[in-house]
mmCIF file of C-alpha atoms in Angstrom:
data_model
loop_
_atom_site.group_PDB
_atom_site.id
_atom_site.type_symbol
_atom_site.label_atom_id
_atom_site.label_comp_id
_atom_site.label_asym_id
_atom_site.label_seq_id
_atom_site.Cartn_x
_atom_site.Cartn_y
_atom_site.Cartn_z
ATOM 1 C CA UNK H 7 93.036 84.626 89.172
ATOM 2 C CA UNK H 8 90.351 83.876 86.562
ATOM 3 C CA UNK H 9 88.523 87.237 86.972
ATOM 4 C CA UNK H 10 91.665 89.241 86.259
ATOM 5 C CA UNK H 11 92.352 87.052 83.219
ATOM 6 C CA UNK H 12 88.862 87.470 81.916
ATOM 7 C CA UNK H 13 88.982 91.197 82.371
ATOM 8 C CA UNK H 14 92.202 91.468 80.524
ATOM 9 C CA UNK H 15 91.215 89.071 77.698
ATOM 10 C CA UNK H 16 88.072 91.154 76.998
ATOM 11 C CA UNK H 17 89.905 94.425 77.297
ATOM 12 C CA UNK H 18 92.102 93.289 74.483
ATOM 13 C CA UNK H 19 89.099 92.177 72.446
ATOM 14 C CA UNK H 20 87.316 95.532 73.030
ATOM 15 C CA UNK H 21 90.392 97.374 71.858
ATOM 16 C CA UNK H 22 91.013 95.341 68.702
ATOM 17 C CA UNK H 23 87.576 94.429 67.496
ATOM 18 C CA UNK H 24 86.982 97.176 64.997
ATOM 19 C CA UNK H 25 83.631 97.145 63.099
ATOM 20 C CA UNK H 26 81.236 95.799 65.583
ATOM 21 C CA UNK H 27 79.979 92.705 67.339
ATOM 22 C CA UNK H 28 80.858 90.080 64.690
ATOM 23 C CA UNK H 29 84.446 91.216 64.749
ATOM 24 C CA UNK H 30 84.748 89.785 68.247
ATOM 25 C CA UNK H 31 84.019 86.221 67.090
ATOM 26 C CA UNK H 32 87.543 85.420 65.741
ATOM 27 C CA UNK H 33 89.088 86.616 68.965
ATOM 28 C CA UNK H 34 86.754 84.323 70.905
ATOM 29 C CA UNK H 35 87.851 81.375 68.832
ATOM 30 C CA UNK H 36 91.488 82.159 69.730
ATOM 31 C CA UNK H 37 90.504 82.468 73.368
ATOM 32 C CA UNK H 38 88.798 79.018 73.240
ATOM 33 C CA UNK H 39 92.015 77.461 71.770
ATOM 34 C CA UNK H 40 94.365 79.271 74.076
ATOM 35 C CA UNK H 41 92.664 79.052 77.462
ATOM 36 C CA UNK H 42 90.175 76.247 77.006
ATOM 37 C CA UNK H 43 87.491 78.130 79.041
ATOM 38 C CA UNK H 44 84.840 76.946 76.578
ATOM 39 C CA UNK H 45 84.739 74.586 73.622
ATOM 40 C CA UNK H 46 84.070 75.490 69.957
ATOM 41 C CA UNK H 47 80.638 73.814 70.328
ATOM 42 C CA UNK H 48 79.877 76.145 73.294
ATOM 43 C CA UNK H 49 80.996 79.099 71.134
ATOM 44 C CA UNK H 50 78.665 78.189 68.368
ATOM 45 C CA UNK H 51 75.772 77.913 70.792
ATOM 46 C CA UNK H 52 76.693 81.220 72.314
ATOM 47 C CA UNK H 53 76.743 82.984 68.899
ATOM 48 C CA UNK H 54 73.233 81.538 68.153
ATOM 49 C CA UNK H 55 71.841 82.788 71.422
ATOM 50 C CA UNK H 56 73.666 86.232 71.225
ATOM 51 C CA UNK H 57 72.372 86.839 67.749
ATOM 52 C CA UNK H 58 68.727 86.184 68.605
ATOM 53 C CA UNK H 59 68.438 87.892 71.975
ATOM 54 C CA UNK H 60 68.329 91.651 72.361
ATOM 55 C CA UNK H 61 71.410 93.775 72.760
ATOM 56 C CA UNK H 62 74.627 94.256 70.845
ATOM 57 C CA UNK H 63 76.127 90.889 69.702
ATOM 58 C CA UNK H 64 79.593 91.708 71.068
ATOM 59 C CA UNK H 65 78.259 92.493 74.560
ATOM 60 C CA UNK H 66 76.115 89.408 74.607
ATOM 61 C CA UNK H 67 79.002 87.307 73.647
ATOM 62 C CA UNK H 68 81.241 88.783 76.388
ATOM 63 C CA UNK H 69 78.569 88.230 79.005
ATOM 64 C CA UNK H 70 77.877 84.728 77.843
ATOM 65 C CA UNK H 71 81.473 83.656 77.795
ATOM 66 C CA UNK H 72 82.071 85.258 81.210
ATOM 67 C CA UNK H 73 79.168 83.452 82.848
ATOM 68 C CA UNK H 74 80.100 80.103 81.300
ATOM 69 C CA UNK H 75 83.692 80.435 82.471
ATOM 70 C CA UNK H 76 83.361 81.997 85.907
ATOM 71 C CA UNK H 77 79.643 82.431 86.884
ATOM 72 C CA UNK H 78 77.720 85.667 87.281
ATOM 73 C CA UNK H 79 80.539 87.781 88.468
ATOM 74 C CA UNK H 80 82.646 86.478 85.551
ATOM 75 C CA UNK H 81 79.943 87.681 83.214
ATOM 76 C CA UNK H 82 79.900 91.192 84.747
ATOM 77 C CA UNK H 83 83.769 91.421 84.709
ATOM 78 C CA UNK H 84 84.047 90.295 81.055
ATOM 79 C CA UNK H 85 81.467 92.753 79.867
ATOM 80 C CA UNK H 86 83.035 95.644 81.817
ATOM 81 C CA UNK H 87 86.417 94.576 80.485
ATOM 82 C CA UNK H 88 84.993 94.699 76.897
ATOM 83 C CA UNK H 89 83.441 98.150 77.116
ATOM 84 C CA UNK H 90 86.074 100.007 79.126
ATOM 85 C CA UNK H 91 88.605 100.535 76.293
ATOM 86 C CA UNK H 92 86.039 101.643 73.797
ATOM 87 C CA UNK H 93 84.437 103.982 76.356
ATOM 88 C CA UNK H 94 87.771 105.666 76.990
ATOM 89 C CA UNK H 95 88.508 106.037 73.270
ATOM 90 C CA UNK H 96 85.052 107.503 72.480
ATOM 91 C CA UNK H 97 85.117 109.975 75.497
ATOM 92 C CA UNK H 98 88.586 111.245 74.493
ATOM 93 C CA UNK H 99 87.515 111.568 70.825
ATOM 94 C CA UNK H 100 84.361 113.380 71.905
ATOM 95 C CA UNK H 101 86.339 115.722 73.916
ATOM 96 C CA UNK H 102 88.509 116.725 70.926
ATOM 97 C CA UNK H 103 85.608 116.688 68.516
ATOM 98 C CA UNK H 104 83.974 119.472 70.515
ATOM 99 C CA UNK H 105 86.894 121.756 69.590
ATOM 100 C CA UNK H 106 87.424 120.357 66.052
ATOM 101 C CA UNK H 107 83.761 120.974 65.160
ATOM 102 C CA UNK H 108 84.570 124.575 64.334
ATOM 103 C CA UNK H 109 87.027 123.387 61.722
ATOM 104 C CA UNK H 110 85.551 123.918 58.271
ATOM 105 C CA UNK H 111 87.415 121.069 56.594
ATOM 106 C CA UNK H 112 86.336 118.480 59.176
ATOM 107 C CA UNK H 113 82.715 119.616 58.773
ATOM 108 C CA UNK H 114 83.097 119.309 54.938
ATOM 109 C CA UNK H 115 84.503 115.790 55.301
ATOM 110 C CA UNK H 116 81.458 114.728 57.274
ATOM 111 C CA UNK H 117 79.274 115.972 54.438
ATOM 112 C CA UNK H 118 80.773 113.210 52.361
ATOM 113 C CA UNK H 119 80.761 110.557 55.057
ATOM 114 C CA UNK H 120 77.030 110.793 55.780
ATOM 115 C CA UNK H 121 75.783 109.582 52.454
ATOM 116 C CA UNK H 122 78.240 106.642 52.685
ATOM 117 C CA UNK H 123 76.853 105.621 56.060
ATOM 118 C CA UNK H 124 73.289 105.937 54.777
ATOM 119 C CA UNK H 125 74.087 103.543 51.902
ATOM 120 C CA UNK H 126 75.857 101.110 54.243
ATOM 121 C CA UNK H 127 72.714 101.006 56.298
ATOM 122 C CA UNK H 128 70.669 100.365 53.193
ATOM 123 C CA UNK H 129 73.074 97.555 52.279
ATOM 124 C CA UNK H 130 72.630 96.133 55.848
ATOM 125 C CA UNK H 131 68.820 96.249 55.572
ATOM 126 C CA UNK H 132 68.809 94.415 52.204
ATOM 127 C CA UNK H 133 71.182 91.809 53.783
ATOM 128 C CA UNK H 134 68.650 91.314 56.664
ATOM 129 C CA UNK H 135 65.827 90.815 54.203
ATOM 130 C CA UNK H 136 67.756 88.256 52.308
ATOM 131 C CA UNK H 137 68.880 86.521 55.488
ATOM 132 C CA UNK H 138 65.385 86.384 56.902
ATOM 133 C CA UNK H 139 64.186 84.825 53.631
ATOM 134 C CA UNK H 140 66.913 82.188 53.743
ATOM 135 C CA UNK H 141 66.197 81.367 57.355
ATOM 136 C CA UNK H 142 62.539 80.944 56.654
ATOM 137 C CA UNK H 143 63.226 78.955 53.564
ATOM 138 C CA UNK H 144 65.316 76.638 55.685
ATOM 139 C CA UNK H 145 62.427 76.360 58.218
ATOM 140 C CA UNK H 146 60.076 75.454 55.347
ATOM 141 C CA UNK H 147 58.020 78.689 55.542
ATOM 142 C CA UNK H 148 59.418 81.127 52.990
ATOM 143 C CA UNK H 149 55.991 82.361 51.723
ATOM 144 C CA UNK H 150 54.933 83.217 55.298
ATOM 145 C CA UNK H 151 58.171 85.231 55.762
ATOM 146 C CA UNK H 152 57.698 87.123 52.465
ATOM 147 C CA UNK H 153 54.039 87.886 53.318
ATOM 148 C CA UNK H 154 54.825 89.170 56.836
ATOM 149 C CA UNK H 155 57.850 91.144 55.641
ATOM 150 C CA UNK H 156 55.721 92.913 52.959
ATOM 151 C CA UNK H 157 52.999 93.664 55.509
ATOM 152 C CA UNK H 158 55.532 94.973 57.966
ATOM 153 C CA UNK H 159 57.114 97.342 55.430
ATOM 154 C CA UNK H 160 53.747 98.752 54.446
ATOM 155 C CA UNK H 161 52.887 99.116 58.162
ATOM 156 C CA UNK H 162 56.105 100.945 59.129
ATOM 157 C CA UNK H 163 55.899 103.084 56.127
ATOM 158 C CA UNK H 164 52.429 104.441 56.966
ATOM 159 C CA UNK H 165 52.477 104.415 60.808
ATOM 160 C CA UNK H 166 55.195 106.058 62.879
ATOM 161 C CA UNK H 167 54.606 104.273 66.090
ATOM 162 C CA UNK H 168 57.207 103.376 68.714
ATOM 163 C CA UNK H 169 59.499 100.506 67.574
ATOM 164 C CA UNK H 170 58.718 98.694 70.848
ATOM 165 C CA UNK H 171 55.109 98.460 69.717
ATOM 166 C CA UNK H 172 56.002 96.983 66.337
ATOM 167 C CA UNK H 173 58.565 94.587 67.823
ATOM 168 C CA UNK H 174 55.926 93.321 70.376
ATOM 169 C CA UNK H 175 53.427 92.886 67.570
ATOM 170 C CA UNK H 176 55.984 90.960 65.523
ATOM 171 C CA UNK H 177 56.783 88.665 68.456
ATOM 172 C CA UNK H 178 53.053 87.891 68.897
ATOM 173 C CA UNK H 179 52.726 87.256 65.174
ATOM 174 C CA UNK H 180 55.711 84.972 65.314
ATOM 175 C CA UNK H 181 54.061 82.872 68.037
ATOM 176 C CA UNK H 182 50.668 82.777 66.253
ATOM 177 C CA UNK H 183 52.090 81.986 62.748
ATOM 178 C CA UNK H 184 55.033 79.753 63.823
ATOM 179 C CA UNK T 30 69.380 114.434 87.929
ATOM 180 C CA UNK T 31 66.271 113.835 85.996
ATOM 181 C CA UNK T 32 68.178 114.043 82.707
ATOM 182 C CA UNK T 33 70.735 111.486 83.787
ATOM 183 C CA UNK T 34 67.954 109.061 84.747
ATOM 184 C CA UNK T 35 66.127 109.764 81.454
ATOM 185 C CA UNK T 36 69.299 109.197 79.488
ATOM 186 C CA UNK T 37 69.865 105.901 81.243
ATOM 187 C CA UNK T 38 66.309 104.815 80.829
ATOM 188 C CA UNK T 39 66.168 105.711 77.175
ATOM 189 C CA UNK T 40 69.310 103.732 76.459
ATOM 190 C CA UNK T 41 68.176 100.812 78.567
ATOM 191 C CA UNK T 42 65.151 100.572 76.308
ATOM 192 C CA UNK T 43 67.373 100.943 73.253
ATOM 193 C CA UNK T 44 69.495 98.064 74.459
ATOM 194 C CA UNK T 45 66.478 95.956 75.299
ATOM 195 C CA UNK T 46 64.763 96.416 71.938
ATOM 196 C CA UNK T 47 67.808 96.215 69.656
ATOM 197 C CA UNK T 48 68.150 92.824 67.956
ATOM 198 C CA UNK T 49 71.507 92.595 66.192
ATOM 199 C CA UNK T 50 73.259 95.726 67.438
ATOM 200 C CA UNK T 51 74.817 98.574 65.474
ATOM 201 C CA UNK T 52 72.549 99.727 62.623
ATOM 202 C CA UNK T 53 69.692 97.605 64.006
ATOM 203 C CA UNK T 54 69.258 100.047 66.891
ATOM 204 C CA UNK T 55 68.587 102.910 64.507
ATOM 205 C CA UNK T 56 64.733 102.821 64.804
ATOM 206 C CA UNK T 57 65.038 102.985 68.642
ATOM 207 C CA UNK T 58 67.522 105.841 68.371
ATOM 208 C CA UNK T 59 65.242 107.734 65.984
ATOM 209 C CA UNK T 60 62.418 107.522 68.561
ATOM 210 C CA UNK T 61 64.394 107.902 71.812
ATOM 211 C CA UNK T 62 67.155 110.284 70.818
ATOM 212 C CA UNK T 63 66.010 112.276 67.748
ATOM 213 C CA UNK T 64 62.421 112.189 69.030
ATOM 214 C CA UNK T 65 63.556 113.847 72.290
ATOM 215 C CA UNK T 66 65.541 116.413 70.250
ATOM 216 C CA UNK T 67 68.697 115.292 72.036
ATOM 217 C CA UNK T 68 70.586 115.062 68.723
ATOM 218 C CA UNK T 69 69.952 115.651 65.106
ATOM 219 C CA UNK T 70 69.811 112.836 62.445
ATOM 220 C CA UNK T 71 72.970 114.039 60.773
ATOM 221 C CA UNK T 72 74.838 113.934 64.138
ATOM 222 C CA UNK T 73 73.768 110.298 64.478
ATOM 223 C CA UNK T 74 75.090 109.564 61.030
ATOM 224 C CA UNK T 75 78.429 111.232 62.057
ATOM 225 C CA UNK T 76 78.620 109.081 65.137
ATOM 226 C CA UNK T 77 77.995 105.941 63.063
ATOM 227 C CA UNK T 78 80.782 106.963 60.729
ATOM 228 C CA UNK T 79 83.199 107.501 63.605
ATOM 229 C CA UNK T 80 82.146 104.271 65.375
ATOM 230 C CA UNK T 81 82.952 102.325 62.218
ATOM 231 C CA UNK T 82 86.484 103.389 62.270
ATOM 232 C CA UNK T 83 87.210 103.396 66.030
ATOM 233 C CA UNK T 84 87.766 100.251 68.112
ATOM 234 C CA UNK T 85 84.795 98.558 69.819
ATOM 235 C CA UNK T 86 81.233 97.593 69.432
ATOM 236 C CA UNK T 87 79.272 99.996 67.187
ATOM 237 C CA UNK T 88 76.216 100.152 69.411
ATOM 238 C CA UNK T 89 78.261 100.912 72.572
ATOM 239 C CA UNK T 90 80.328 103.565 70.689
ATOM 240 C CA UNK T 91 77.288 105.342 69.220
ATOM 241 C CA UNK T 92 75.630 105.315 72.691
ATOM 242 C CA UNK T 93 78.680 106.795 74.356
ATOM 243 C CA UNK T 94 79.030 109.554 71.676
ATOM 244 C CA UNK T 95 75.357 110.520 72.252
ATOM 245 C CA UNK T 96 75.599 110.497 75.974
ATOM 246 C CA UNK T 97 78.741 112.668 75.919
ATOM 247 C CA UNK T 98 77.211 115.110 73.507
ATOM 248 C CA UNK T 99 74.112 115.564 75.699
ATOM 249 C CA UNK T 100 75.495 115.569 79.222
ATOM 250 C CA UNK T 101 79.339 115.189 79.072
ATOM 251 C CA UNK T 102 81.298 112.444 80.891
ATOM 252 C CA UNK T 103 78.469 111.429 83.264
ATOM 253 C CA UNK T 104 75.984 111.410 80.414
ATOM 254 C CA UNK T 105 78.249 109.078 78.470
ATOM 255 C CA UNK T 106 78.441 106.717 81.540
ATOM 256 C CA UNK T 107 74.564 106.744 81.792
ATOM 257 C CA UNK T 108 73.980 105.855 78.115
ATOM 258 C CA UNK T 109 76.862 103.325 77.915
ATOM 259 C CA UNK T 110 75.647 101.422 81.066
ATOM 260 C CA UNK T 111 71.995 101.745 79.833
ATOM 261 C CA UNK T 112 72.677 100.140 76.576
ATOM 262 C CA UNK T 113 74.693 97.193 77.913
ATOM 263 C CA UNK T 114 72.628 96.418 81.007
ATOM 264 C CA UNK T 115 69.756 94.549 79.364
ATOM 265 C CA UNK T 116 72.276 92.272 77.552
ATOM 266 C CA UNK T 117 74.034 91.646 80.858
ATOM 267 C CA UNK T 118 70.847 90.745 82.667
ATOM 268 C CA UNK T 119 69.270 88.607 79.834
ATOM 269 C CA UNK T 120 72.327 86.704 78.902
ATOM 270 C CA UNK T 121 73.215 86.076 82.516
ATOM 271 C CA UNK T 122 69.789 84.544 83.110
ATOM 272 C CA UNK T 123 70.004 82.518 79.912
ATOM 273 C CA UNK T 124 73.438 81.253 80.542
ATOM 274 C CA UNK T 125 72.811 80.308 84.186
ATOM 275 C CA UNK T 126 69.834 78.001 84.013
ATOM 276 C CA UNK T 127 67.060 79.620 82.013
ATOM 277 C CA UNK T 128 68.168 77.918 78.843
ATOM 278 C CA UNK T 129 65.089 75.638 79.047
ATOM 279 C CA UNK T 130 62.853 78.605 78.310
ATOM 280 C CA UNK T 131 65.105 79.491 75.378
ATOM 281 C CA UNK T 132 64.480 76.147 73.725
ATOM 282 C CA UNK T 133 60.738 76.350 74.094
ATOM 283 C CA UNK T 134 59.109 76.441 70.700
ATOM 284 C CA UNK T 135 57.006 79.535 71.332
ATOM 285 C CA UNK T 136 60.065 81.555 72.428
ATOM 286 C CA UNK T 137 61.948 80.544 69.265
ATOM 287 C CA UNK T 138 58.936 81.511 67.173
ATOM 288 C CA UNK T 139 58.632 84.902 69.032
ATOM 289 C CA UNK T 140 62.267 85.708 68.235
ATOM 290 C CA UNK T 141 61.856 84.487 64.648
ATOM 291 C CA UNK T 142 58.811 86.886 64.333
ATOM 292 C CA UNK T 143 60.902 89.754 65.705
ATOM 293 C CA UNK T 144 63.720 89.233 63.169
ATOM 294 C CA UNK T 145 61.161 89.780 60.397
ATOM 295 C CA UNK T 146 60.288 93.159 61.797
ATOM 296 C CA UNK T 147 63.804 94.592 62.122
ATOM 297 C CA UNK T 148 64.630 95.417 58.432
ATOM 298 C CA UNK T 149 61.045 96.707 57.960
ATOM 299 C CA UNK T 150 61.594 99.123 60.847
ATOM 300 C CA UNK T 151 64.794 100.487 59.387
ATOM 301 C CA UNK T 152 63.496 100.712 55.731
ATOM 302 C CA UNK T 153 61.527 103.991 56.030
ATOM 303 C CA UNK T 154 64.184 105.636 58.056
ATOM 304 C CA UNK T 155 66.980 104.839 55.655
ATOM 305 C CA UNK T 156 64.961 105.679 52.560
ATOM 306 C CA UNK T 157 64.142 109.098 54.021
ATOM 307 C CA UNK T 158 67.814 109.603 54.913
ATOM 308 C CA UNK T 159 68.869 108.785 51.371
ATOM 309 C CA UNK T 160 66.223 111.032 49.873
ATOM 310 C CA UNK T 161 67.152 113.933 52.043
ATOM 311 C CA UNK T 162 70.880 113.386 51.709
ATOM 312 C CA UNK T 163 71.071 113.092 47.838
ATOM 313 C CA UNK T 164 70.923 116.785 47.105
ATOM 314 C CA UNK T 165 74.539 117.426 45.838
ATOM 315 C CA UNK T 166 76.693 115.844 43.221
ATOM 316 C CA UNK T 167 79.162 114.739 45.918
ATOM 317 C CA UNK T 168 76.544 112.875 47.891
ATOM 318 C CA UNK T 169 75.308 111.033 44.835
ATOM 319 C CA UNK T 170 78.838 109.941 43.788
ATOM 320 C CA UNK T 171 79.553 108.829 47.402
ATOM 321 C CA UNK T 172 76.278 106.925 47.603
ATOM 322 C CA UNK T 173 76.840 104.986 44.434
ATOM 323 C CA UNK T 174 80.409 104.200 45.478
ATOM 324 C CA UNK T 175 79.488 103.091 48.904
ATOM 325 C CA UNK T 176 76.589 100.912 47.902
ATOM 326 C CA UNK T 177 78.432 99.128 45.166
ATOM 327 C CA UNK T 178 81.508 98.501 47.234
ATOM 328 C CA UNK T 179 79.521 97.329 50.180
ATOM 329 C CA UNK T 180 77.621 94.831 47.894
ATOM 330 C CA UNK T 181 81.029 93.507 46.978
ATOM 331 C CA UNK T 182 81.910 93.074 50.713
ATOM 332 C CA UNK T 183 84.415 95.915 50.972
ATOM 333 C CA UNK T 184 85.032 96.808 54.616
ATOM 334 C CA UNK T 185 83.237 99.866 55.935
ATOM 335 C CA UNK T 186 86.498 101.419 57.077
ATOM 336 C CA UNK T 187 87.839 101.412 53.465
ATOM 337 C CA UNK T 188 84.555 102.744 52.127
ATOM 338 C CA UNK T 189 84.658 105.701 54.634
ATOM 339 C CA UNK T 190 88.324 106.430 53.721
ATOM 340 C CA UNK T 191 87.449 106.551 50.071
ATOM 341 C CA UNK T 192 84.396 108.802 50.809
ATOM 342 C CA UNK T 193 86.708 111.095 52.778
ATOM 343 C CA UNK T 194 89.185 111.349 49.905
ATOM 344 C CA UNK T 195 86.365 111.951 47.361
ATOM 345 C CA UNK T 196 85.062 114.691 49.596
ATOM 346 C CA UNK T 197 88.411 116.456 49.746
ATOM 347 C CA UNK T 198 88.890 116.272 45.975
ATOM 348 C CA UNK T 199 85.311 117.492 45.459
ATOM 349 C CA UNK T 200 85.791 120.591 47.585
ATOM 350 C CA UNK T 201 89.256 121.334 46.157
ATOM 351 C CA UNK T 202 87.934 121.220 42.579
ATOM 352 C CA UNK T 203 84.879 123.353 43.590
ATOM 353 C CA UNK T 204 87.075 125.932 45.193
ATOM 354 C CA UNK T 205 89.231 126.335 42.086
ATOM 355 C CA UNK T 206 86.166 126.991 39.910
#
């Protein structure tokens, strides 16, 4: 039963992939070798599509692998399999957190975790700027990328519009300039 | 009922306009969650911290945390399904026949254009967070530690553990004085 196998395979990935979407990739390589549902070449293509399209990378990968392996139903079952374990973990944790919130020590520890998260986000942003430059350099339009990036930072700094608006604008600019 | 639907719809939009997952969905969360006064910025940071150290996809975990905080178990179901549904629809379409559109040059250029906007959208939010958050000696120590270690590729889990230990030491020392 392919559906049951898919569900179970992605349950395991959801439970063991700690640290976000990219963490699922090594598990998918194993899955490719073990089950032969898709080739490594398929996987590379799936990563490329999953990274560029909207939505969390891990979820995109699960849907893509599922659809490739067993059609639309396969995609739904893989995705549900992926998210069920983490959903259960977070709901249970949230339940306990409600009571623990009154604990002074726990509150104090979060005081120290927040600045760490903020700096990890900053590090992520710098990484994105660098990656965008490298991609554009590879495509032969590094100057255009730098120019647009600078304009976008100035824009987002001065106008607090809805991100959907900015993203739509950026897509249009991409089509015009590309 | 309205709130469940609103929750679902907000997170559907978040899923649809997040490119890259995890931290990349921060601008959408700022508008849809903090903007609606459903949660405070520092709570969002707490959920990110917890999502880094628990199993699963960060974007899904953060969405589940927020949903549970606002409307309990059913709220968590709404936000979780909301955030994954756009992926499910788009990827299913792409994987089952729409890949021709994907390879069209203008589509590739549109996605390329969007990628340039993502860091620009996060920049003002994260800089404000850092500015607001760097008021105590502890936060400055933790910030320098986290940034330097992250640049050297140290895993977020280890960075958060170190931050936790530093915090305990800081408050113990402070108490003695």
